[in-house]
XYZ file of C-alpha atoms in Angstrom:
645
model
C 0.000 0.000 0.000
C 1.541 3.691 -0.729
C 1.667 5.711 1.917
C 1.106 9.467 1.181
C 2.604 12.376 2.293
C 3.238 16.276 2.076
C 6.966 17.331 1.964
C 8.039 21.133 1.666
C 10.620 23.070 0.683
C 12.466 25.580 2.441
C 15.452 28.052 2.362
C 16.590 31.451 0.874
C 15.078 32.621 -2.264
C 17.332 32.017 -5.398
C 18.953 29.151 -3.486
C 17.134 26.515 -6.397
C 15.167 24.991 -4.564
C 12.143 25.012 -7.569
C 15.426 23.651 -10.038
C 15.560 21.224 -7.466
C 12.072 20.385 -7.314
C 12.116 20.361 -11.147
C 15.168 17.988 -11.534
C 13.271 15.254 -8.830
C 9.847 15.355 -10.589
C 10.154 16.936 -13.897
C 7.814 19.486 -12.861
C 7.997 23.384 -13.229
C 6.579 24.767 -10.094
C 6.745 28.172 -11.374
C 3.147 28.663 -13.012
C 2.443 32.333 -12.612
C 4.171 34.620 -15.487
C 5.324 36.541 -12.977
C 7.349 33.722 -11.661
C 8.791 33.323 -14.728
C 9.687 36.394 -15.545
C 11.555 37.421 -12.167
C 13.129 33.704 -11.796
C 11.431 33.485 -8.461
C 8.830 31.547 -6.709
C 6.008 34.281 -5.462
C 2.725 31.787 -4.946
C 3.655 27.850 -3.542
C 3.699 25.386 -6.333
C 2.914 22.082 -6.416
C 4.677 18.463 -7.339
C 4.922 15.330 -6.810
C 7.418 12.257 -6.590
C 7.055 8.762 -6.377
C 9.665 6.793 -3.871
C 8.185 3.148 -4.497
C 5.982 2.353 -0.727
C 6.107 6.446 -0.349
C 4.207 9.097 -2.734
C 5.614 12.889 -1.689
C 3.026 15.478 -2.339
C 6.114 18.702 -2.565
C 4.914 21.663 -2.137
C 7.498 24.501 -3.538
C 7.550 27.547 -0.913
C 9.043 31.023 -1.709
C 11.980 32.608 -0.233
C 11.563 35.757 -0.375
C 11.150 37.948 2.833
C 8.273 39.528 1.126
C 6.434 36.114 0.689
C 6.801 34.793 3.992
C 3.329 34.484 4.567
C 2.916 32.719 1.767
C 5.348 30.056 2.769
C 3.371 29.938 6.083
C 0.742 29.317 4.210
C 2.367 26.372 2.233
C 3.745 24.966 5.806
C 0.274 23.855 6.623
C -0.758 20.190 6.589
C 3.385 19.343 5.619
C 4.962 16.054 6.994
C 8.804 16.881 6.560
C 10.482 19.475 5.421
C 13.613 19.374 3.012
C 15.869 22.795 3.984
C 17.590 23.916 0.824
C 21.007 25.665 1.398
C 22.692 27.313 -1.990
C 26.589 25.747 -1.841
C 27.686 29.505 -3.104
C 25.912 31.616 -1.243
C 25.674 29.588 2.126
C 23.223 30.668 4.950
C 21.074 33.636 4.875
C 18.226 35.022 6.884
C 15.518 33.494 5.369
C 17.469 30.015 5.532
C 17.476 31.040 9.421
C 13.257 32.394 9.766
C 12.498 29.422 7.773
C 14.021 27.267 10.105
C 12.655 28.917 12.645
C 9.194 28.708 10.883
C 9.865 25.512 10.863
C 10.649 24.312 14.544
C 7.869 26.241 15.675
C 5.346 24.507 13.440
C 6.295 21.007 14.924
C 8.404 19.307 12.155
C 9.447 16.063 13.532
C 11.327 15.110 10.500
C 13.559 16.338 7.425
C 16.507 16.730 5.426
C 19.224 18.983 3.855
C 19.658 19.504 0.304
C 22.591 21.611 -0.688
C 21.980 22.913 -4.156
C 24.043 24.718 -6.529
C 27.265 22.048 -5.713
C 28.480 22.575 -9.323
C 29.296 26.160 -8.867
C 31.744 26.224 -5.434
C 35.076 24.622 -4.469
C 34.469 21.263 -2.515
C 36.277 23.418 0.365
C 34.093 26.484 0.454
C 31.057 23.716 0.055
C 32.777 22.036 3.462
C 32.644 25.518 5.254
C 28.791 25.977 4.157
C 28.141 22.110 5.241
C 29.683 23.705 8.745
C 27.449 26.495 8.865
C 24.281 24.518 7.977
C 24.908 21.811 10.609
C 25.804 24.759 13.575
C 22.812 26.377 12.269
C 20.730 23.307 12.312
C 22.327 21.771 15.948
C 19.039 21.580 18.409
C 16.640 21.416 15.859
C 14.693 18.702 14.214
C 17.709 18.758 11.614
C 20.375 18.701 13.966
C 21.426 14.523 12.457
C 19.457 14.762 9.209
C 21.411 13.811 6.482
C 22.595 16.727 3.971
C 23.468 15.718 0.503
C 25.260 17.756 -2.065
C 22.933 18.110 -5.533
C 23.294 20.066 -8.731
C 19.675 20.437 -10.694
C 22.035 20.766 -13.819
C 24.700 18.229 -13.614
C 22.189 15.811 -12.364
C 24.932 14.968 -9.132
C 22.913 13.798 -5.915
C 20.043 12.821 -6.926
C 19.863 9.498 -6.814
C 21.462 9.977 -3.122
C 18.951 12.886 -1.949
C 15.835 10.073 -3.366
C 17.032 7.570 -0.674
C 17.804 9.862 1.714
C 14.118 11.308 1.162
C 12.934 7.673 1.223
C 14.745 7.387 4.797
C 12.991 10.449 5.783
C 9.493 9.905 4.627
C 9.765 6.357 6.323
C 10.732 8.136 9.217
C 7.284 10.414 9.132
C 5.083 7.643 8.464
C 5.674 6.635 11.922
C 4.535 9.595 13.181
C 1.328 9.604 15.160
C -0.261 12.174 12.400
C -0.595 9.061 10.195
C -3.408 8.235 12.515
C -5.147 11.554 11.635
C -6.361 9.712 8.635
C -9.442 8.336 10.522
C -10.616 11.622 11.910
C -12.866 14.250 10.166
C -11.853 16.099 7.234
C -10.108 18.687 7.425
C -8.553 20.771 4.588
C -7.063 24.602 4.715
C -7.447 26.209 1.688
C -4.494 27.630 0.288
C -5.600 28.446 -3.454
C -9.390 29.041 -4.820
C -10.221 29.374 -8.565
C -12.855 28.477 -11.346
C -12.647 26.144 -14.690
C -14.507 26.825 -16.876
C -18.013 24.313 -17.267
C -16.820 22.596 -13.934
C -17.294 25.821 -11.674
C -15.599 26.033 -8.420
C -11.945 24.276 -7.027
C -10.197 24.878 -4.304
C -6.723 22.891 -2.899
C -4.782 22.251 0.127
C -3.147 19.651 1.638
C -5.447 17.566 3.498
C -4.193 17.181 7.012
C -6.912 14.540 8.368
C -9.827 12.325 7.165
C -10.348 11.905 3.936
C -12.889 12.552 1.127
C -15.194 11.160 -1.204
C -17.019 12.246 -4.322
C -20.772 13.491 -3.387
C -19.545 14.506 0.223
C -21.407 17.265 2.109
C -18.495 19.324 3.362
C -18.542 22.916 5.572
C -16.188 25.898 4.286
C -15.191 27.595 7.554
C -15.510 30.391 8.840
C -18.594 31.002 7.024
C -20.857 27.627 7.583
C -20.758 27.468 3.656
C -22.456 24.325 2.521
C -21.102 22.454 0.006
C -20.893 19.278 -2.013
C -18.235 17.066 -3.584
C -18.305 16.777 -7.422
C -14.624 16.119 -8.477
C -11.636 15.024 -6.791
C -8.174 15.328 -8.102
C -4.567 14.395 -6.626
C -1.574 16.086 -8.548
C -3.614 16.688 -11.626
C -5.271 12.405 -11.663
C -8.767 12.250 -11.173
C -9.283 9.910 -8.356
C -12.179 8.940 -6.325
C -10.999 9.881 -2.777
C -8.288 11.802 -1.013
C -7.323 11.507 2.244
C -4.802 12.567 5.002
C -0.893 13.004 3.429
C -2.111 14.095 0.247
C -2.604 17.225 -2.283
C -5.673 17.792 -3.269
C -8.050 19.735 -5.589
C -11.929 19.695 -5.108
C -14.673 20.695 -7.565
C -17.257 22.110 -5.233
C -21.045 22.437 -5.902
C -22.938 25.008 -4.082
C -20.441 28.364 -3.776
C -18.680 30.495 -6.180
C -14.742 30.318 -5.972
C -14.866 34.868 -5.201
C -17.010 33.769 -1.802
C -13.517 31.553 -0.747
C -10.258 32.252 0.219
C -7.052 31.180 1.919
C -7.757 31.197 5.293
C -10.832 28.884 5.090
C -10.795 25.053 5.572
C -12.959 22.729 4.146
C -14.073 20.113 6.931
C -16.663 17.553 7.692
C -20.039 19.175 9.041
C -19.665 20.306 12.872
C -15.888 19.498 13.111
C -15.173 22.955 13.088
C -15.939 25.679 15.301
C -14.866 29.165 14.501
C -13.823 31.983 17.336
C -12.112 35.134 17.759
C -10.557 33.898 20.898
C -7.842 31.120 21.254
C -5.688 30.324 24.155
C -2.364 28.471 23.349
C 1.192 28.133 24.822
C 3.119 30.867 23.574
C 7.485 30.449 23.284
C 9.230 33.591 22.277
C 11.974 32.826 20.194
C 15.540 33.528 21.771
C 16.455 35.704 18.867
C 13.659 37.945 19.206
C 14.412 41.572 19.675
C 13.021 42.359 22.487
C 9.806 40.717 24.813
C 6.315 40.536 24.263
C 3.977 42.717 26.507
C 0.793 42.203 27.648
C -1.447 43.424 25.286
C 1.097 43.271 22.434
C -0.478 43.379 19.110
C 1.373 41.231 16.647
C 0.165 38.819 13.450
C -0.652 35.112 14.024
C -0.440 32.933 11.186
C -2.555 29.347 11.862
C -3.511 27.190 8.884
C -3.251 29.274 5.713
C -4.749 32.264 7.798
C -3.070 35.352 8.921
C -4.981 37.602 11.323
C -4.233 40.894 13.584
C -4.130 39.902 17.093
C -3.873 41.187 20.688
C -1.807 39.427 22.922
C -3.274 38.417 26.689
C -0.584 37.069 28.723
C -2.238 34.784 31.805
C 0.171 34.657 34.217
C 3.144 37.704 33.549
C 3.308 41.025 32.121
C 6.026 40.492 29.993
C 7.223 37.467 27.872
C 11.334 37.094 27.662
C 13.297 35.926 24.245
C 13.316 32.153 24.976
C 10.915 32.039 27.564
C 7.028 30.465 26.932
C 3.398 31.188 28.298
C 0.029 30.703 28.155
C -1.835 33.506 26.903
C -5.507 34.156 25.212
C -4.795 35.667 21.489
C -7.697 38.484 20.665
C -8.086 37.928 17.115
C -9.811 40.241 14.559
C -11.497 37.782 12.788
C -12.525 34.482 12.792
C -10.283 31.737 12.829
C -10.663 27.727 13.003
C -8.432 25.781 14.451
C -7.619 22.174 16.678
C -5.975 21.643 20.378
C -2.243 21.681 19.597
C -2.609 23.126 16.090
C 0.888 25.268 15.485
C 1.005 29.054 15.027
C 3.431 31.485 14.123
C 3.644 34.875 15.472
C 5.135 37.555 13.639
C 5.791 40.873 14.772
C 2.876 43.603 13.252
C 6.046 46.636 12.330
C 8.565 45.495 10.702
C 7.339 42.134 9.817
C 9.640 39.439 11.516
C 9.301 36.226 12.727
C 9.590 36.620 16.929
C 7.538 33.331 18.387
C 5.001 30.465 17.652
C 2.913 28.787 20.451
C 0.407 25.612 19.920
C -3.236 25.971 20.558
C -4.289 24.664 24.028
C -8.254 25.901 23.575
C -9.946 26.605 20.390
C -13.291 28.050 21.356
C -11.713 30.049 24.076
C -14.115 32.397 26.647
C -12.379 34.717 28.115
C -9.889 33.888 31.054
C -10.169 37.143 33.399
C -6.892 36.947 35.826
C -6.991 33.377 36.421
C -6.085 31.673 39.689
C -3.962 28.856 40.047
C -6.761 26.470 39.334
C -7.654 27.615 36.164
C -3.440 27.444 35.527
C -2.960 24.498 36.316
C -6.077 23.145 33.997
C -4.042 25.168 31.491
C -1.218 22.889 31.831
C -3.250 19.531 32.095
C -4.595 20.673 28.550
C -0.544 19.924 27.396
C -0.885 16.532 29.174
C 0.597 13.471 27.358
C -2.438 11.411 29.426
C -5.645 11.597 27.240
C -8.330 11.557 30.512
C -6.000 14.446 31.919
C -6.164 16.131 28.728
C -10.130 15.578 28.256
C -10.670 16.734 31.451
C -9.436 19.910 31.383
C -10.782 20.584 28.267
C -14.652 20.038 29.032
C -13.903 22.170 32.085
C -12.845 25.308 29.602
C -15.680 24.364 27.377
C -18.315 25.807 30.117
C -21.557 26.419 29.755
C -21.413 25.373 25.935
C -23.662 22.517 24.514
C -20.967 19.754 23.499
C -20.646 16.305 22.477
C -18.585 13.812 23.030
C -17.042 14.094 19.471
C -15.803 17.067 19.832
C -12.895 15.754 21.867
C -11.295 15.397 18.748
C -11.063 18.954 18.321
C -10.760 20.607 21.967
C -8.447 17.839 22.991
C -7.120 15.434 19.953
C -8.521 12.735 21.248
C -8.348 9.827 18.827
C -10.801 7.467 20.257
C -13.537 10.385 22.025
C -16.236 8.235 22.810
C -14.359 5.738 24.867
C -12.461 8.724 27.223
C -15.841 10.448 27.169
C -17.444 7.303 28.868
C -14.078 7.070 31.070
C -14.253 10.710 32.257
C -18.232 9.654 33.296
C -17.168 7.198 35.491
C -14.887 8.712 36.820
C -16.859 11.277 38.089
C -15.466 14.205 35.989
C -18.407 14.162 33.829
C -22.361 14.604 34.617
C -25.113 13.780 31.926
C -28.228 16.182 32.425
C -31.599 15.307 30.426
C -33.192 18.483 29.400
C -35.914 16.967 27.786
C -36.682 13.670 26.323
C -34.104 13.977 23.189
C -31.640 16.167 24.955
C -28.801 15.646 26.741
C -26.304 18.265 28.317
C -23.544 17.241 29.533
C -21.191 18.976 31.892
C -17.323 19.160 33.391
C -18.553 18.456 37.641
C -16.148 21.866 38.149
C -18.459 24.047 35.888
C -21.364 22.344 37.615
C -19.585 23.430 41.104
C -19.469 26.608 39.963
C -23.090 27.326 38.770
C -23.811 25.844 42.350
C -22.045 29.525 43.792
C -23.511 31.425 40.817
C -26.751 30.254 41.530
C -26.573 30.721 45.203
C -24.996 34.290 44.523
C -27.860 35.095 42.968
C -30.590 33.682 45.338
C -28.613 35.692 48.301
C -28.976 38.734 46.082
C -32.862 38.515 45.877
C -32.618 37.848 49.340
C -31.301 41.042 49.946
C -33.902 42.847 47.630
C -36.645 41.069 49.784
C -35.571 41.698 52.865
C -38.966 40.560 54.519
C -38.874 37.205 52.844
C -37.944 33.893 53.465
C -38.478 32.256 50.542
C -38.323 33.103 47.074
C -40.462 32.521 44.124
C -38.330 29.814 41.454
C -39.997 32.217 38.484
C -37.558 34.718 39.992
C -34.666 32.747 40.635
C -34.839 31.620 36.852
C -35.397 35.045 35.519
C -32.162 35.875 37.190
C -30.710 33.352 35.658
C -31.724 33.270 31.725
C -28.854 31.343 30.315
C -29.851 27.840 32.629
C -31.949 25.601 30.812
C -34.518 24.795 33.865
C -33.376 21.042 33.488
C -29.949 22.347 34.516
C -31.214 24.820 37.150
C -32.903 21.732 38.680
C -30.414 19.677 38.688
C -28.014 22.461 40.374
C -30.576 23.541 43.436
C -31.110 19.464 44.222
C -27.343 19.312 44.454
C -27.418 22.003 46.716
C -30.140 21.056 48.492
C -28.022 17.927 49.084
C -25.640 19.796 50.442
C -27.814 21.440 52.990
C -27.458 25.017 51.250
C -31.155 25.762 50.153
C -34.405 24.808 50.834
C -37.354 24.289 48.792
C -41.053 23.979 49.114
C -43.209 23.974 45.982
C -42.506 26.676 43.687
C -40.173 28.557 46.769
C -36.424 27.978 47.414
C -34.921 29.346 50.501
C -30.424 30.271 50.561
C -29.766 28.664 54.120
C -29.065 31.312 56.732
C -31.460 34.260 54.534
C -34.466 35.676 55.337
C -35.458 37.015 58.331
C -34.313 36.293 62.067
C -36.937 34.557 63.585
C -36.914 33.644 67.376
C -38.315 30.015 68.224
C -41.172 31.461 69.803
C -42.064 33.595 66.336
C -41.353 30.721 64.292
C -44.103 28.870 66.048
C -46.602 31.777 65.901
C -45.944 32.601 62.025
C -47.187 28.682 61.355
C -50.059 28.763 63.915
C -50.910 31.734 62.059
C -50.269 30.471 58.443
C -52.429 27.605 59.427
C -55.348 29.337 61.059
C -55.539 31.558 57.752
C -55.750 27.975 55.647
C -59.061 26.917 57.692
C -60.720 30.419 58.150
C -61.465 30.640 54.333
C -62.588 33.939 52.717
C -64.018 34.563 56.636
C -60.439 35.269 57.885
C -59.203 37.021 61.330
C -57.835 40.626 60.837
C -54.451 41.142 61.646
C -56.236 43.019 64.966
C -57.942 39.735 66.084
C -55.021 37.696 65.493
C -52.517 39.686 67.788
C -55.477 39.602 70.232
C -55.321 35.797 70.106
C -51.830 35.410 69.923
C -50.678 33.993 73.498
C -47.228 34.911 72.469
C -44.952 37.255 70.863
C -47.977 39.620 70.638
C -46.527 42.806 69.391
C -44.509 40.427 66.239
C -48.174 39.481 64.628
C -48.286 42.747 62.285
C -44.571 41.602 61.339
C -45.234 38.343 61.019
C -48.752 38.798 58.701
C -46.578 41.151 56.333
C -44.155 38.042 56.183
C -45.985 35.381 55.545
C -47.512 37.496 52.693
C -43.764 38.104 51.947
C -43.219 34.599 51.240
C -46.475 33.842 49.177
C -47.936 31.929 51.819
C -50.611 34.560 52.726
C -51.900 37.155 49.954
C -52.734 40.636 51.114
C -56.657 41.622 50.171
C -56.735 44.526 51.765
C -54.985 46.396 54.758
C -55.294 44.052 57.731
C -57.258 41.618 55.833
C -55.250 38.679 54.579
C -56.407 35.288 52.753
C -53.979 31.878 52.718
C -53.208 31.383 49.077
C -54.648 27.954 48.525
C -58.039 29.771 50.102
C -57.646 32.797 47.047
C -56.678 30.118 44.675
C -60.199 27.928 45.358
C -62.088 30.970 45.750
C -61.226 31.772 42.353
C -61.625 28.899 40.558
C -65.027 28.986 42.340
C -66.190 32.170 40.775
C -64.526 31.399 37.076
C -67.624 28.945 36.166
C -70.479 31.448 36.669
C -68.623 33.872 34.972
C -67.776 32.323 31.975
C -68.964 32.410 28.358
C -69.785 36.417 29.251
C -71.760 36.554 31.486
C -71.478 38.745 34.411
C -71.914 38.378 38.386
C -73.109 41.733 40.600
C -71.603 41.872 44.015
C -74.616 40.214 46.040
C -74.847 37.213 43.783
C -70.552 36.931 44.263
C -71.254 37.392 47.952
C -73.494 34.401 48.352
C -72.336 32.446 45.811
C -69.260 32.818 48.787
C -71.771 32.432 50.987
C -70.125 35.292 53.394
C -70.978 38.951 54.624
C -70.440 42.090 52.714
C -67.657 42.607 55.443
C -65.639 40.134 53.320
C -67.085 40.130 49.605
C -66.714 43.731 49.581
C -62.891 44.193 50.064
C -62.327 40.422 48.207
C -63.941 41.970 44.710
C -62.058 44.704 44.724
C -58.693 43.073 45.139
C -59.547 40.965 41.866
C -60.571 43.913 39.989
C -56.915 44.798 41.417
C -55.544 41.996 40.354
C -56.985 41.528 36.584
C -58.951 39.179 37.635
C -62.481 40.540 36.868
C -63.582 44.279 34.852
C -66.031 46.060 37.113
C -68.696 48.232 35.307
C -71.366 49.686 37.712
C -72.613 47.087 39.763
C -71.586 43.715 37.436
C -68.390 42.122 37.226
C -66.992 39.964 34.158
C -63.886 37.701 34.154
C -61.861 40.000 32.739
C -59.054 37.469 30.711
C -62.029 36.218 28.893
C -63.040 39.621 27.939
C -59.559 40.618 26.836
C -59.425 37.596 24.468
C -62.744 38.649 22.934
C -61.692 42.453 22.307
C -61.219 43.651 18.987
């Protein structure tokens, strides 16, 4: 079986590495006039090479300082990298910010090519061949081989195939290989139209693969669109996947609505933000360090945004030092948990840092405690539960699935660790309705338990006379609960001996009034004598005058039990339980239904009580809404609203 991969050039420009490219493959990588013209490479071109059990996808980079975002842009989805150094010119600064490029977008594997050998002294070659390998000494080059070639003479060659053969072997045992059975994923590095086939965009596909009539996503953008061609290095071909070049014929968008920056991925793989946190490194060569609030250029995929630099845990960052930080960006980017990134600085444009992504869908991390740090570094665990973990806990309040551990955490197998992380008590499953599931990280579900009793202790304090309060409250303070979730938080705290709850009313432990034992007793003598008086109840004169106790709270105590919605207020001094004004209601809804109307003495004995009480109780529900008083008849006055014009 082949095994594909991407390999890209790199080095100074004019140091042949498109001759070199051209020599290997037979192909001209130079398509643009322009390129022609000038003798350089301005837009990445594309090749390929067969090496028997490995197929190279090459993709041809430019050197030129003024193109390096286009080689950044090339970089993306490569598996090793081939560093070309010119034998008579030696090393120059963009063979050094390529490197650099390089080792901070995770190359694990590569080689040297040294080009140009037929036009320097095999001595001056030795002294470049010294500067390359104390340039190269730390890096993923440091013992790659480094063969001597001539794209005109033909001389290394055959030596720089096997040594590229070595290489590429080398790669294939890298654990990207097994990126190959997650979701597409594709950044788009080039977008154009042909004419009666419409749309095509390429890349190199860095995971998954694809197949004619797919329904892809173009990101940022939620663009819909399907699969009608496939092509690898100019074959048509039924599928691409992971390792190789590709160009797609795409139904549904025109190729001006596209453009490098964007990825083509499966449906719901990607999410796009403006906020990423990553592990930033500053490279030791940098100038000078990077500030809090910095604004420099990040480069991720075959995007390059503006961005504003939040450092997490220092003011300053120091040449050689790293970070975590939350990059500001101004515009939307996708990316994956350990996706590379390049930071350049914004004036003049040099290469000062990279960092890896550590949170995708970032919210923002306001001064962060040592918690929140330390979940920062489990995210750059080696352990996959570890890893998880911490991830769900920075997802929040957002409505995730287990599937999208592949993309907040890289985990291969997300279904399995999302089961594991269940049982091991990091993660709780809450039904919101019979379909529904959300699912939460138990630290976010801690901390709703403080929001939630933050915010019943603040309408505590704006009810000062209350005990209880009403849950329609409670979840207006709280709009962004599902009620599922709000349920599930007050029974855990309930557990926990923090609130109490009656019905419809939750109490914060330790709010409310100050009750002595004595009062507590008298408010639920009282509350109870109000429940069998009826609509005949005692005034708040007669019930002080019964009181055997605590006389002189019973006003106090009236006004709180009316406080708390166990008592409701008809008039001053004349209070009704609720379940009594709830009855009495329902009583009087029948007769005055279907329009018709009730006067005051047929109310009073359908009540069968005094004008002492009737009087006082039908003006509280023409208070209330509940009836529309005109002269002496009442109506039910919802039913007449629902039968206005």
């Amino acid at each position: 079986m082949t095994i594909d991969l991407i390999l890209g050039t790199a080095g100074h420009i004019d140091h042949g590495k498109t001759a070199l490219v051209r020599a290997l493959t037979g192909v001209d990588t130079d398509r643009l006039p322009e390129e022609k013209k000038r003798g350089i490479t301005i837009e990445l071109g594309f090749a390929y090479l067969d090496l028997g059990e490995y197929r190279l996808g090459i993709v041809d980079v430019p050197g030129h300082e003024r193109f390096v975002r286009n080689m950044l842009a090339g970089a993306t989805g490569m598996d090793l990298a081939m560093l070309v150094v010119a034998a008579d010119d030696s090393v120059k600064p963009q063979t050094r910010e390529h490197l650099e490029i390089l080792r901070l977008l995770n190359f694990e594997t590569g080689l040297i090519a040294i080009t140009k050998a037929d036009l320097a002294d095999p001595d001056w070659i030795e002294l470049v061949e010294d500067e390359v390998r104390a340039l190269t000494t730390g890096t993923f080059l440091a013992d790659a081989p480094l063969v001597r070639t001539s794209a005109v003479t033909g001389l290394g060659l055959d030596t720089l195939r096997t040594a590229l053969t070595a290489a590429a072997q080398r790669a294939a045992r890298s654990q990207r290989m097994a990126m190959i059975q997650a979701p597409l994923r594709m950044a788009i590095d080039r977008s154009f139209t042909i004419a009666g086939h419409g749309t095509v965009v390429t890349g190199s596909v860095s995971s998954g693969r694809v197949r004619l009539g797919d329904e892809l996503v173009i990101e940022p953008g939620a663009v819909q669109v399907r699969v009608r061609g496939l092509q690898n290095h100019d074959r048509t071909v039924e599928e691409v996947h992971r390792g190789q070049r590709a160009a797609i014929n795409l139904a549904g968008v025109r190729h001006e609505a596209i453009g490098r920056g964007q990825e083509l991925a499966t449906p719901g793989h990607l999410v796009p933000s403006r906020l990423v946190t990553a592990m930033l490194s500053l490279l030791p060569s940098a100038a000078r360090p990077l500030k809090h609030r910095s604004r420099v250029r990040i480069h991720v995929g075959t995007a390059e945004l503006l961005a504003t630099v939040a450092l997490l845990d220092r003011t300053s960052l120091a040449p050689g030092d790293s970070a975590p930080a939350q990059l500001f960006l101004n515009g939307l980017a996708v990316t994956a948990w350990s996706q590379p990134l390049v930071i350049r600085s914004e004036s003049p444009l040099e290469t000062i840092g990279g960092g890896r992504v550590l949170d995708p869908n970032a919210e923002r991390l306001r001064r962060p405690g040592e918690t929140v740090l330390r979940l920062l570094t489990d995210l750059q665990s080696p352990d996959a539960l570890c890893r998880a973990s911490a991830a769900l806990y920075f997802a929040g309040l957002r409505d995730w699935q287990a599937r999208d551990l592949v993309r907040l955490a890289g985990i291969d197998t997300p279904d399995d660790v999302y089961q594991a992380l269940v049982q091991a008590g990091h993660v709780r499953e809450i039904a919101v309705s019979p379909t529904r599931t959300r699912r939460f990280h138990r630290r976010v579900l801690e901390q709703l338990e403080t929001r939630v009793a933050a915010a019943l202790g603040k309408l505590h304090a704006r009810h000062p006379l209350r005990s209880k309060i009403d849950r329609p409250q409670l979840v207006a303070a709280l709009p962004y609960l599902d009620d599922a979730v709000l349920a599930a938080v007050l029974s855990d705290l309930r557990r926990a001996g923090r609130v109490q709850m009656a019905g419809d009313t939750i109490a914060l432990a330790g709010c409310g009034p100050k009750l002595s034992q004595n009062e507590r007793k008298l408010l639920d003598e009282l509350i109870q004598t109000f429940r069998q008086a009826g609509i005949q109840s005692p005034s708040a004169e007669e019930c002080q005058q019964r009181a055997t106790r605590s006389q002189q709270s019973v006003p106090q105590l009236l006004a709180l039990a009316a406080a708390n919605g166990d008592l409701v207020e008809v008039a001053a001094g004349y209070y009704l339980h609720r379940d009594v004004d709830r009855q009495v209601q329902t009583l009087l809804r029948a007769p005055l239904s279907d329009g018709r109307s009730l006067t005051l003495s047929e109310i009073r004995e359908l009540l069968a009580t005094t004008r002492k009480y009737a009087v006082p109780y039908c003006e509280y529900l023409d208070r209330i809404g509940f009836t529309r008083r005109d002269g002496d008849r009442r109506w039910l006055a919802a039913e007449d609203a629902t039968k206005s014009p």
